[in-house]
Short mmCIF file of C-alpha atoms and ligand atoms in Angstrom, two decimals:
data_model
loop_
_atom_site.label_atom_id
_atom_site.label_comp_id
_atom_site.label_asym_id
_atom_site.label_seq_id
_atom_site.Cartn_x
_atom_site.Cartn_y
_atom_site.Cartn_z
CA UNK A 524 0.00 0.00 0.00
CA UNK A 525 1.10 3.28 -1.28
CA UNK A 526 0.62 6.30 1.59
CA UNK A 527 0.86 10.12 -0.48
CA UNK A 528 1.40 12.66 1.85
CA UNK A 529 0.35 15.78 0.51
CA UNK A 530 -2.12 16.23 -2.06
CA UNK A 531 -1.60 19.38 -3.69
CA UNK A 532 -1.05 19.83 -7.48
CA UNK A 533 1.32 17.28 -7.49
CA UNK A 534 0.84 14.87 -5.05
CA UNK A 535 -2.72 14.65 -6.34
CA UNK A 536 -2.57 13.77 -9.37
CA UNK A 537 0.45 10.96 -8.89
CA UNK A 538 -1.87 9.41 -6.02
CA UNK A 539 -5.14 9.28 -8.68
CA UNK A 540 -2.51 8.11 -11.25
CA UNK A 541 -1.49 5.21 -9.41
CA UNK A 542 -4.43 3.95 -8.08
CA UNK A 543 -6.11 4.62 -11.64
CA UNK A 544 -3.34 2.05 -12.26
CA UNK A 545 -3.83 -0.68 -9.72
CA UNK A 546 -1.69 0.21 -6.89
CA UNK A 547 -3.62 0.78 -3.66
CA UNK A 548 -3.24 4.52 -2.48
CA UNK A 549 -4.34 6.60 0.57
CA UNK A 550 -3.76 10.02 -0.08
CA UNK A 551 -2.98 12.35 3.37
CA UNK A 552 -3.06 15.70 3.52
CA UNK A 553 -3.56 17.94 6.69
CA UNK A 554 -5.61 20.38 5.30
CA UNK A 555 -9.57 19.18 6.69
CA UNK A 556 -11.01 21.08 4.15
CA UNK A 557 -8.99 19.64 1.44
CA UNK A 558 -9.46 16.48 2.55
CA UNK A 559 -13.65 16.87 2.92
CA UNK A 560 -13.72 18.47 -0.95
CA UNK A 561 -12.00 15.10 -2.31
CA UNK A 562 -13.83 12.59 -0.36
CA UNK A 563 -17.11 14.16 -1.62
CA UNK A 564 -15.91 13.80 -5.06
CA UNK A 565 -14.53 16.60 -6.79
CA UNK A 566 -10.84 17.79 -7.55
CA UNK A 567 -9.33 20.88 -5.61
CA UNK A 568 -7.84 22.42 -8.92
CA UNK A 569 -8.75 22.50 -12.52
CA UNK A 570 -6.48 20.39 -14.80
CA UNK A 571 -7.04 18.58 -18.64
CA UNK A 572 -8.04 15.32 -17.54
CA UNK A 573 -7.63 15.23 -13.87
CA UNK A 574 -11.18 14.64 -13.15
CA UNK A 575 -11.31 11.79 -15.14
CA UNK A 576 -8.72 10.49 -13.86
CA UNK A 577 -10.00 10.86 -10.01
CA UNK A 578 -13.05 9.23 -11.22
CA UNK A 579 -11.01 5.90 -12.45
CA UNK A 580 -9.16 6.34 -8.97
CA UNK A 581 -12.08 6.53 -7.15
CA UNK A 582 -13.46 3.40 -8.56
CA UNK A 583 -10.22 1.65 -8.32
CA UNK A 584 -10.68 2.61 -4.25
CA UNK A 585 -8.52 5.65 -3.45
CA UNK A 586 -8.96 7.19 -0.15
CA UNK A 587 -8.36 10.31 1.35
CA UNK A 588 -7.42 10.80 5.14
CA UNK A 589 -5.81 13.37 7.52
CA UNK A 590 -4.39 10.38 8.81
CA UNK A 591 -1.01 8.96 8.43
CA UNK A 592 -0.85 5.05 7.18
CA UNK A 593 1.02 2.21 7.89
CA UNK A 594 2.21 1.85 4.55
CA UNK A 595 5.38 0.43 2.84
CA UNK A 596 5.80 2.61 0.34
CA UNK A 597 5.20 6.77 1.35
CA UNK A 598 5.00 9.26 -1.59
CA UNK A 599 5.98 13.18 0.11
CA UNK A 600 4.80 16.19 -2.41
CA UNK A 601 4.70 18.43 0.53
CA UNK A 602 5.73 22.71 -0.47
CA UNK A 603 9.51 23.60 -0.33
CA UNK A 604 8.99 27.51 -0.09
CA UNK A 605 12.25 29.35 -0.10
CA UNK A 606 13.30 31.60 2.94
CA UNK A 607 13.13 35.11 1.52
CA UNK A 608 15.89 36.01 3.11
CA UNK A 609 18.55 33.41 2.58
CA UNK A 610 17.25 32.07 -0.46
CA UNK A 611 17.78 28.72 0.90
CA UNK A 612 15.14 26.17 0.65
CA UNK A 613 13.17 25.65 3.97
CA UNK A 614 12.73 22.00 4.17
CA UNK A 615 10.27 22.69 7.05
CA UNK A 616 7.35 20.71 5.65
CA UNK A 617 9.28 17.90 4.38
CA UNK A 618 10.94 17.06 7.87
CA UNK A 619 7.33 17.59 9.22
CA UNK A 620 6.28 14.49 6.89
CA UNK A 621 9.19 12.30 7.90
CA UNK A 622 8.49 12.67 11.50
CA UNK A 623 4.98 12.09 11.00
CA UNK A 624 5.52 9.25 8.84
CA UNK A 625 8.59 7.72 11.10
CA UNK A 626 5.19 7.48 13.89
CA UNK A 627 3.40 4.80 12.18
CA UNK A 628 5.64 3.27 9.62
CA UNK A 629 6.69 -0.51 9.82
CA UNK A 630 9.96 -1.61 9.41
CA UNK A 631 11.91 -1.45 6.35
CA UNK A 632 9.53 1.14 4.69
CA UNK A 633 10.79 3.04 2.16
CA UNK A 634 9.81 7.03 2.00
CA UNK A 635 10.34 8.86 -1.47
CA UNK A 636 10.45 12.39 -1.62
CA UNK A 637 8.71 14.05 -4.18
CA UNK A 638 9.08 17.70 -3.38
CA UNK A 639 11.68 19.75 -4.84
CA UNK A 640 15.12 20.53 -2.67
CA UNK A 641 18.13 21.91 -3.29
CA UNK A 642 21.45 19.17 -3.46
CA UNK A 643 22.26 18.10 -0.22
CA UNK A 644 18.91 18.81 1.52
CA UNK A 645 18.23 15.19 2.56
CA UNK A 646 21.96 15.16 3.78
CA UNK A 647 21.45 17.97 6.04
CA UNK A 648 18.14 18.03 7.21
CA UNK A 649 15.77 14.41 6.55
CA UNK A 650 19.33 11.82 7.75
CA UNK A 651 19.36 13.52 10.66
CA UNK A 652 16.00 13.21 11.68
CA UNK A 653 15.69 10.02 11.30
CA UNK A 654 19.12 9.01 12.83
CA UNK A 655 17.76 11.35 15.60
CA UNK A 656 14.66 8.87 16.04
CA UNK A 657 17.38 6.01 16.58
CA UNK A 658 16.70 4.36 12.92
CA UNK A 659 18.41 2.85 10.91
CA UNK A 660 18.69 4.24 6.85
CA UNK A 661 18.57 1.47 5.13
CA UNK A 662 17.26 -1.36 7.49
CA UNK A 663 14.23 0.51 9.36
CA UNK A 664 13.38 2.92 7.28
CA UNK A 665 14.61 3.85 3.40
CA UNK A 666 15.16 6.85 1.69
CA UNK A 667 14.38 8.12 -2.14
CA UNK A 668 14.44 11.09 -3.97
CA UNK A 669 11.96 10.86 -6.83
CA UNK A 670 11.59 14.85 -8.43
CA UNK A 671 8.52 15.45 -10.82
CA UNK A 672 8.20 17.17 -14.10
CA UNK A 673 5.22 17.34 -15.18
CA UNK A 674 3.98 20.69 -16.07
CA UNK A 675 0.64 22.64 -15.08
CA UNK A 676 -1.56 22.80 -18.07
CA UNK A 677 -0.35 19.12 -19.39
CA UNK A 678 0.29 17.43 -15.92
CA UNK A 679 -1.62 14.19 -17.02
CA UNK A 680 0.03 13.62 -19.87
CA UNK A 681 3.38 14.27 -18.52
CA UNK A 682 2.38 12.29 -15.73
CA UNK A 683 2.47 9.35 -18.15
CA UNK A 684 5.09 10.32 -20.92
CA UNK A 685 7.87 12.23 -19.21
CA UNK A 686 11.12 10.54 -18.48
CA UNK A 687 11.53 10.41 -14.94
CA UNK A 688 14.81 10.57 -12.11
CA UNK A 689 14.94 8.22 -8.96
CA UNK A 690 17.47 8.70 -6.88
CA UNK A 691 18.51 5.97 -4.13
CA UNK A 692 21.13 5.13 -1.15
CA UNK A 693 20.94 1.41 -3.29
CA UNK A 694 20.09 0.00 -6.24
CA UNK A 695 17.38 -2.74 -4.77
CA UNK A 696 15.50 0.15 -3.40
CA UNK A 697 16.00 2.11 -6.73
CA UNK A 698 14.81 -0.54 -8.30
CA UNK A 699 11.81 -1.10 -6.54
CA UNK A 700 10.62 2.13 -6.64
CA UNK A 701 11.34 2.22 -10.43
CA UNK A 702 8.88 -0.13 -10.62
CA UNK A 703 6.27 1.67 -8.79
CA UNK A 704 6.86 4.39 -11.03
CA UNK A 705 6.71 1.84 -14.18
CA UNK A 706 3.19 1.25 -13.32
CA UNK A 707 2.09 4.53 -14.98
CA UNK A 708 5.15 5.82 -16.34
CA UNK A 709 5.89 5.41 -20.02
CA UNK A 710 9.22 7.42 -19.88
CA UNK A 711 12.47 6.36 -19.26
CA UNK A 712 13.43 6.30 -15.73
CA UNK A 713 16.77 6.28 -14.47
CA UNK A 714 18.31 5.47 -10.93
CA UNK A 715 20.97 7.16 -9.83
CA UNK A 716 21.99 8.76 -6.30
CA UNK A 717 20.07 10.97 -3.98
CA UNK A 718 21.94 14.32 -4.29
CA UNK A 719 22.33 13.53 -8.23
CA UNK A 720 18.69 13.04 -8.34
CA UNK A 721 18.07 16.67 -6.27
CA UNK A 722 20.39 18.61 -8.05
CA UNK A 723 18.96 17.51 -11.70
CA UNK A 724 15.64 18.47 -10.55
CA UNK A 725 17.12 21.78 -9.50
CA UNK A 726 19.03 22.65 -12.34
CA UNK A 727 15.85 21.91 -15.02
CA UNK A 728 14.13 24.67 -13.38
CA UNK A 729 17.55 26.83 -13.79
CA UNK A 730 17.46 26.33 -17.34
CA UNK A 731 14.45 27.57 -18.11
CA UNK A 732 14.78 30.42 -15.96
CA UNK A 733 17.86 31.48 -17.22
CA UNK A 734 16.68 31.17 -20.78
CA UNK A 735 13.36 33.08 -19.81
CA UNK A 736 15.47 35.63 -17.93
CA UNK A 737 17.63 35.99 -21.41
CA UNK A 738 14.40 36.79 -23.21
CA UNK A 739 13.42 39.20 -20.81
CA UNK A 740 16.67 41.05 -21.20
CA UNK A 741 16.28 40.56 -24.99
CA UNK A 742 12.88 42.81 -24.34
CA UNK A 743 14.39 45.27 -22.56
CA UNK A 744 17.52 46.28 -24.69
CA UNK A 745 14.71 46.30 -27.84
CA UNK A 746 12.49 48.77 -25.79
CA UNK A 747 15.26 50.80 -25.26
CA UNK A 748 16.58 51.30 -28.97
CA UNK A 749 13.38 50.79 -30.53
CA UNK A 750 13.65 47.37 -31.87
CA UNK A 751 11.19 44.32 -32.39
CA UNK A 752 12.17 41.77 -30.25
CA UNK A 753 9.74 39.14 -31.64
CA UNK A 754 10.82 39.11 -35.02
CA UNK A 755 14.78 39.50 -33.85
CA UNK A 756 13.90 36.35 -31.81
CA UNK A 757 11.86 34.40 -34.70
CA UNK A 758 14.76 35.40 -36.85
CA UNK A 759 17.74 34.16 -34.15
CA UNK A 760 15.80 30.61 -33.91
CA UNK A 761 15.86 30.03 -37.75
CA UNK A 762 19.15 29.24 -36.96
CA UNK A 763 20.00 25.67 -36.33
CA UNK A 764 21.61 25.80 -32.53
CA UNK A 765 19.66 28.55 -31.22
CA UNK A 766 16.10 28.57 -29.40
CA UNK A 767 15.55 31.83 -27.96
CA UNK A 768 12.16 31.47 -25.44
CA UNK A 769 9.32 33.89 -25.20
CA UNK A 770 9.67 37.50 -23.16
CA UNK A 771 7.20 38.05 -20.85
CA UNK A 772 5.39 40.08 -17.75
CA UNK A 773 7.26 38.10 -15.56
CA UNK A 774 7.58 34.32 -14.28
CA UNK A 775 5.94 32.86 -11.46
CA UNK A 776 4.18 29.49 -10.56
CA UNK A 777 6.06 27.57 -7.51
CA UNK A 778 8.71 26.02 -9.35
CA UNK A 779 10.81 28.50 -11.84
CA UNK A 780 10.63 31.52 -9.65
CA UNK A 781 11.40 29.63 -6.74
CA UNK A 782 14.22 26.26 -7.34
CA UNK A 783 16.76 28.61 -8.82
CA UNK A 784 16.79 30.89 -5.28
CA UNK A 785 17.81 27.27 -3.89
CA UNK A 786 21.45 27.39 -6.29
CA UNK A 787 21.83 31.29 -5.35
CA UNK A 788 21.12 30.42 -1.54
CA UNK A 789 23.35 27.29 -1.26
CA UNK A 790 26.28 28.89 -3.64
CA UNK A 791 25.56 33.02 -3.36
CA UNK A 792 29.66 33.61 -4.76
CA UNK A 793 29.02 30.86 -7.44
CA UNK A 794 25.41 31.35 -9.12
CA UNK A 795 25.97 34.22 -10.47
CA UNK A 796 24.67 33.87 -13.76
CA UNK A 797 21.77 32.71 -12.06
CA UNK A 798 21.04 34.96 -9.47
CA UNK A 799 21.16 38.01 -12.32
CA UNK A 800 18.47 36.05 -14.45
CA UNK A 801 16.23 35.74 -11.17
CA UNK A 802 16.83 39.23 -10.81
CA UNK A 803 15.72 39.57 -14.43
CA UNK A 804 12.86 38.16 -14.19
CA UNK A 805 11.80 39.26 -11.15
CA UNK A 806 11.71 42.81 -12.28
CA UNK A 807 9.27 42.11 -15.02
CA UNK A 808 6.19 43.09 -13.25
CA UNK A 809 7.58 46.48 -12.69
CA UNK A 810 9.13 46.87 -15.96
CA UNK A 811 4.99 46.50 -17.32
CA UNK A 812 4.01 48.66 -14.56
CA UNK A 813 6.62 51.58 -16.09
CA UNK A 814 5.02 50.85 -19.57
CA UNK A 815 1.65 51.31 -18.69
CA UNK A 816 2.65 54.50 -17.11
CA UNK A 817 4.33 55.69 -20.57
CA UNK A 818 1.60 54.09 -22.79
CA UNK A 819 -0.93 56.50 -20.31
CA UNK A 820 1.65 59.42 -20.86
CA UNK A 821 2.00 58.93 -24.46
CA UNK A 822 -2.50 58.45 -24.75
CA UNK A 823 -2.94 61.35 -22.40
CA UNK A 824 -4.78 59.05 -20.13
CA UNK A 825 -4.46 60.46 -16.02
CA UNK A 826 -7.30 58.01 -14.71
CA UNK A 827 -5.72 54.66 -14.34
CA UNK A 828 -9.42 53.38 -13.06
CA UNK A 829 -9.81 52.87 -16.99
CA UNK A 830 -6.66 50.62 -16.82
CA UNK A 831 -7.30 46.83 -17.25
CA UNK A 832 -4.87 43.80 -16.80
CA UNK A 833 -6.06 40.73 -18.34
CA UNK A 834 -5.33 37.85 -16.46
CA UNK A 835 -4.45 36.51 -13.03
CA UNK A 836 -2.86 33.02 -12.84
CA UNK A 837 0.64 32.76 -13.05
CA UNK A 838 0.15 31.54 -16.85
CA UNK A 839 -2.35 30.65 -19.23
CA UNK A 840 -5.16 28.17 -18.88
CA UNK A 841 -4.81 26.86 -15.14
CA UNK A 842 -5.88 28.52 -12.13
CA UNK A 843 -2.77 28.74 -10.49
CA UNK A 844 -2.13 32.73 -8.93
CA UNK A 845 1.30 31.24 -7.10
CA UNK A 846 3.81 33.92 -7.57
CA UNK A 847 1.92 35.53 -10.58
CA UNK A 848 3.29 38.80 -12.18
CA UNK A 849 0.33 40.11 -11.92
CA UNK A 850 -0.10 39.94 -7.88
CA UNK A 851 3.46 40.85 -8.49
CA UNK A 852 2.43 44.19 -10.64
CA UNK A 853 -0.55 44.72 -7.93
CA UNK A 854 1.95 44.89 -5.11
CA UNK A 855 4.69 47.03 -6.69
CA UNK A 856 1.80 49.12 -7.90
CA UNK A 857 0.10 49.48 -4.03
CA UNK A 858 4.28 50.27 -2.86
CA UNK A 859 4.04 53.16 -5.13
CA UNK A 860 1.26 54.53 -3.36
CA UNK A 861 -0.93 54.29 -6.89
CA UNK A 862 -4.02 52.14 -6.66
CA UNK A 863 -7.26 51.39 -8.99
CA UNK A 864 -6.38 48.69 -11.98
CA UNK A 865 -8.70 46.80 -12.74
CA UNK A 866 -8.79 43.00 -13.04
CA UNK A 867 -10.10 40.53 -14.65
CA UNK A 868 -8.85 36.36 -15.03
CA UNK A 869 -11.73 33.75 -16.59
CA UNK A 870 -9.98 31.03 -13.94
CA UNK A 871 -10.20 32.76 -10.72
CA UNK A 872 -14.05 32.75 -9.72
CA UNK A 873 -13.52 34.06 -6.16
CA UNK A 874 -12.47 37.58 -5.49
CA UNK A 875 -8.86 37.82 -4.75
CA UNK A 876 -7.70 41.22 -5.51
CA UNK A 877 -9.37 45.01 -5.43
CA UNK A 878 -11.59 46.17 -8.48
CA UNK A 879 -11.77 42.62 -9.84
CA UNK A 880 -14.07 41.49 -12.38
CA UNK A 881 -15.71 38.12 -13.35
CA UNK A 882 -17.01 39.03 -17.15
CA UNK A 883 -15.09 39.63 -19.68
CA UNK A 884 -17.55 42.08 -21.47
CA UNK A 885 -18.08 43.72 -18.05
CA UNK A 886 -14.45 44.47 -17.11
CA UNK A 887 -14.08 45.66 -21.37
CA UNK A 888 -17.06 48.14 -20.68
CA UNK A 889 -15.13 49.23 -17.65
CA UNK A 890 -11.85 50.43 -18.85
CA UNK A 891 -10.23 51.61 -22.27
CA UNK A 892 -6.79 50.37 -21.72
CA UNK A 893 -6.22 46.35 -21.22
CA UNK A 894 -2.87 44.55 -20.55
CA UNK A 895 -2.99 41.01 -21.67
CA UNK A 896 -0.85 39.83 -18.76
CA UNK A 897 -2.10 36.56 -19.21
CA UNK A 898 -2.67 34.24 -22.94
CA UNK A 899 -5.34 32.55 -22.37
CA UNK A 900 -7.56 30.93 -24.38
CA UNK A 901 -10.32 33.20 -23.82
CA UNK A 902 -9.06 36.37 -25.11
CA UNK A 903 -6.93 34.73 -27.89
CA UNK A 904 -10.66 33.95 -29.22
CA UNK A 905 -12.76 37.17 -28.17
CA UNK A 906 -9.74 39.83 -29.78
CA UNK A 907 -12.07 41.21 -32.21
CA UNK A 908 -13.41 42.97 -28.60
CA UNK A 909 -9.80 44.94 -28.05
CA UNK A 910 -10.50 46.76 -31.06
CA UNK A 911 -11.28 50.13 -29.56
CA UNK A 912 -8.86 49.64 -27.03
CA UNK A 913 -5.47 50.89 -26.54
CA UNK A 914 -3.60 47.42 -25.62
CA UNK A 915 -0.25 46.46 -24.32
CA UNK A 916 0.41 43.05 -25.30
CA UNK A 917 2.63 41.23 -23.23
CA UNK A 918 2.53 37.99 -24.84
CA UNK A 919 2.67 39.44 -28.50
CA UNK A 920 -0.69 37.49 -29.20
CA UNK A 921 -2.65 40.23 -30.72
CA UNK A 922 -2.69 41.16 -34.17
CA UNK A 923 -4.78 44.01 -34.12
CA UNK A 924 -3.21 46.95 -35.27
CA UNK A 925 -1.23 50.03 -32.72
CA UNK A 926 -0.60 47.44 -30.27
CA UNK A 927 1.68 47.82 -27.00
CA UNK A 928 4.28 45.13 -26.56
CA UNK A 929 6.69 45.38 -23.49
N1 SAJ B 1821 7.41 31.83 -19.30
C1 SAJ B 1821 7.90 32.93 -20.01
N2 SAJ B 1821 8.44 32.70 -21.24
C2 SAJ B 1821 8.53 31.44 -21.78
C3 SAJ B 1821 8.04 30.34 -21.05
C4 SAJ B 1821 7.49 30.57 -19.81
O1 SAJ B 1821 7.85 34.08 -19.55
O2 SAJ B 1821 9.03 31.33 -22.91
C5 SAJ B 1821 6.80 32.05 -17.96
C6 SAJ B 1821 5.36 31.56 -17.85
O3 SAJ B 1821 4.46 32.53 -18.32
C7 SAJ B 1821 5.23 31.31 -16.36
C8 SAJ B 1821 6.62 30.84 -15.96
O4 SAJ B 1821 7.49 31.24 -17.01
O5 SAJ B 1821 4.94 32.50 -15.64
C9 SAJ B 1821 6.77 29.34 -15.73
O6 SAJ B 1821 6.00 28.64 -16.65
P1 SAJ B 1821 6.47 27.31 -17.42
O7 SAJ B 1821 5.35 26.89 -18.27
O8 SAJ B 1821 7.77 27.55 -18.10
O9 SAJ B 1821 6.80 26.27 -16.26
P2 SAJ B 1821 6.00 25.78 -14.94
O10 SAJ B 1821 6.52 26.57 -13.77
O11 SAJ B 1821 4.55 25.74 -15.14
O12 SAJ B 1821 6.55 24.26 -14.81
C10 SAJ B 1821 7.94 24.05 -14.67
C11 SAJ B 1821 8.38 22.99 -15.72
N3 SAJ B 1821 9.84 22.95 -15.76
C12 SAJ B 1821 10.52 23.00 -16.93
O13 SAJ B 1821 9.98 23.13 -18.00
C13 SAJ B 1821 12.00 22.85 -16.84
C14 SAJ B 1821 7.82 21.62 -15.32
O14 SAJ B 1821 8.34 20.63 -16.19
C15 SAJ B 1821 8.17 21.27 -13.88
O15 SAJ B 1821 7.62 20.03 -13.48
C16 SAJ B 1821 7.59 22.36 -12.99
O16 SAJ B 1821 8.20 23.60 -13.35
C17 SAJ B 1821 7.87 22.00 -11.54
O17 SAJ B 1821 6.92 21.58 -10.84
O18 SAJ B 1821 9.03 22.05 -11.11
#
């Protein structure tokens, strides 16, 4: 029996995915009210083919609990937040899960963690604990590392095509949980060591935000001498070893914006590279905030109540706000004392923010100026309804003509 602690976006759907696949799975999570939602049958987040999938789970006899299981196999895809401060990751919740588990485990269980941490982490911070508890790695209790990749707006399918990493203290365990994983997984999945297996995970995330943060920077120096940076970039990825990635109002979700910090926190004289493309990226929000100010100038528009972003999630199509430019662009925009954008995002039903909006043609009649912060599929197919508006495009979607682009 398979015991997932922590069923947020990813510790949901790899529960329902392997019970959907014969494996028998209690799903844990503290949260009651989490918990209550699930067990009276519907999902806690929107995602293509997720409720399909918890029906198959459902019938296949999935559970949900606030209780911990005697299992032999735990699954943690607890949060690793990042202390602000230190940029380190804060490994608070996963050492919460170990303990927990460590009360009710049998002997010889094995414990993968899911959730993202920096190299080293379960070094530092899980051994101890469970030395700590007087057990033995490797005889009472086992440890893996088994990082996720699937992404938010395709997480089923990735759940079943991506490649995957497991890393192990020993092959028999690797092995093992490799074929767990093989259950559902039609990737490749390799075994290799616990800090390997962190650090990959890691250094994905890295990638793409260092080749985001590039973009970004591609954006500005355009802006500043008057260039297009769409068609320099369609241009630069004609050639055969470049593949320049999209500018945009910013980055967020829990993973880009936040497993890089983990590099710059654990290595602050080394990561330089990356700590300027976090930087980067991180001052997108206010670098759209600047350009609606301009674009106003430029329009002779003073009443930024007629001001509209487009969008709240941290990207297109999911309802995911973690660490989304725009909350981002709403805070720097309250710091500088200046207050009254409007809001609008087809995804977010509950009111989250001031002067929000829940209908598209309501929020249009309310303001002459929108920023498409966010590309999704809504306002892709309702553009003809920009046409009287002055719009900054962040996403370079629209092809109506006069359009803003950061
Ligand atoms: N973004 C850009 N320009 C681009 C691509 C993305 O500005 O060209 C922005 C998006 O708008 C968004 C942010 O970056 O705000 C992140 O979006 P994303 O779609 O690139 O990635 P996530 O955060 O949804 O998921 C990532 C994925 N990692 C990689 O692609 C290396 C996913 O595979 C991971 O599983 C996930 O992080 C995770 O959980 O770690």
């Amino acid at each position: 029996m398979i015991n997932v602690i922590g069923l947020g976006y990813i510790g949901l759907p790899t529960a329902l995915m392997l019970a959907s696949h014969g494996v028998k799975v209690i799903g844990t999570d503290y949260n009651n009210e989490l918990v209550a939602t699930l067990n009276t049958g519907k999902t806690t987040f929107k995602e293509e083919g997720l409720d399909e999938l918890f029906q198959k789970a459902v019938n296949t006899g999935i559970k949900f609990t606030t209780e911990y299981q005697v299992a032999d196999t735990y699954i943690v895809s607890v949060p690793t937040p990042y202390d602000k401060f230190s940029k380190k990751v804060d490994p608070c919740y996963v050492i919460a899960a170990v303990k927990d588990i460590m009360k009710v485990c049998p002997k010889g269980a094995t414990v993968v963690i899911e959730s993202t941490v920096s190299p080293g982490t379960i070094e530092k911070y899980v051994r101890p604990e469970i030395e700590a508890a007087g057990l033995v790695i490797g005889v009472d209790l086992n440890l893996v590392h088994a990082p996720e990749r699937i992404i938010p707006g395709n997480m089923v399918f990735e759940l079943l095509h991506n490649n995957r990493t497991i890393g192990a203290d020993n092959k028999i365990i690797g092995e093992k949980i490799r074929e767990l994983y093989s259950s559902f997984c039609q990737g490749e999945i390799i075994v290799t060591d616990i800090k390997t297996a962190e650090m990959t995970k890691v250094v994905e995330n890295t990638f793409r935000a260092v080749n985001i943060a590039f973009a970004n920077e591609l954006a500005k120096i355009c802006r500043h001498d008057n260039m297009d940076v769409y068609e320099i970039i369609k241009i630069c990825n004609m050639h055969p070893r470049v593949n320049i990635l999209q500018p945009g109002p910013g980055v967020g979700g829990h993973c880009i914006s936040v497993d890089p910090w983990f590099l710059v926190g654990d290595y602050p004289s080394i990561a330089k590279v990356i700590d300027e493309s976090m930087k980067t990226n991180d001052g997108m929000p206010d670098f759209v905030l600047n350009r609606i100010y301009e674009i106003m100038k430029e329009k002779d528009m003073i009443d930024v109540t007629r001001v509209g972003l487009y969008g709240l999630t941290y990207k297109e199509n999911v309802d995911d706000m973690r660490e989304s430019p725009t909350l981002q662009l709403l805070e720097s925009q309250e710091r500088h004392l200046a207050t009254g954008l409007k809001v609008y995002d087809p995804f977010i039903k509950d009111d989250v923010v001031n002067n929000q909006y829940h209908d598209l043609n309501t929020f249009l009649e309310a303001v002459d100026f929108v920023v498409i912060m966010v590309k999704h599929d809504e306002i892709k197919e309702n553009m003809d309804k920009l046409k009287a508006k002055i719009v900054l495009d962040c996403h370079n979607i629209c092809k109506l003509p006069d359009v803003y682009h950061i």
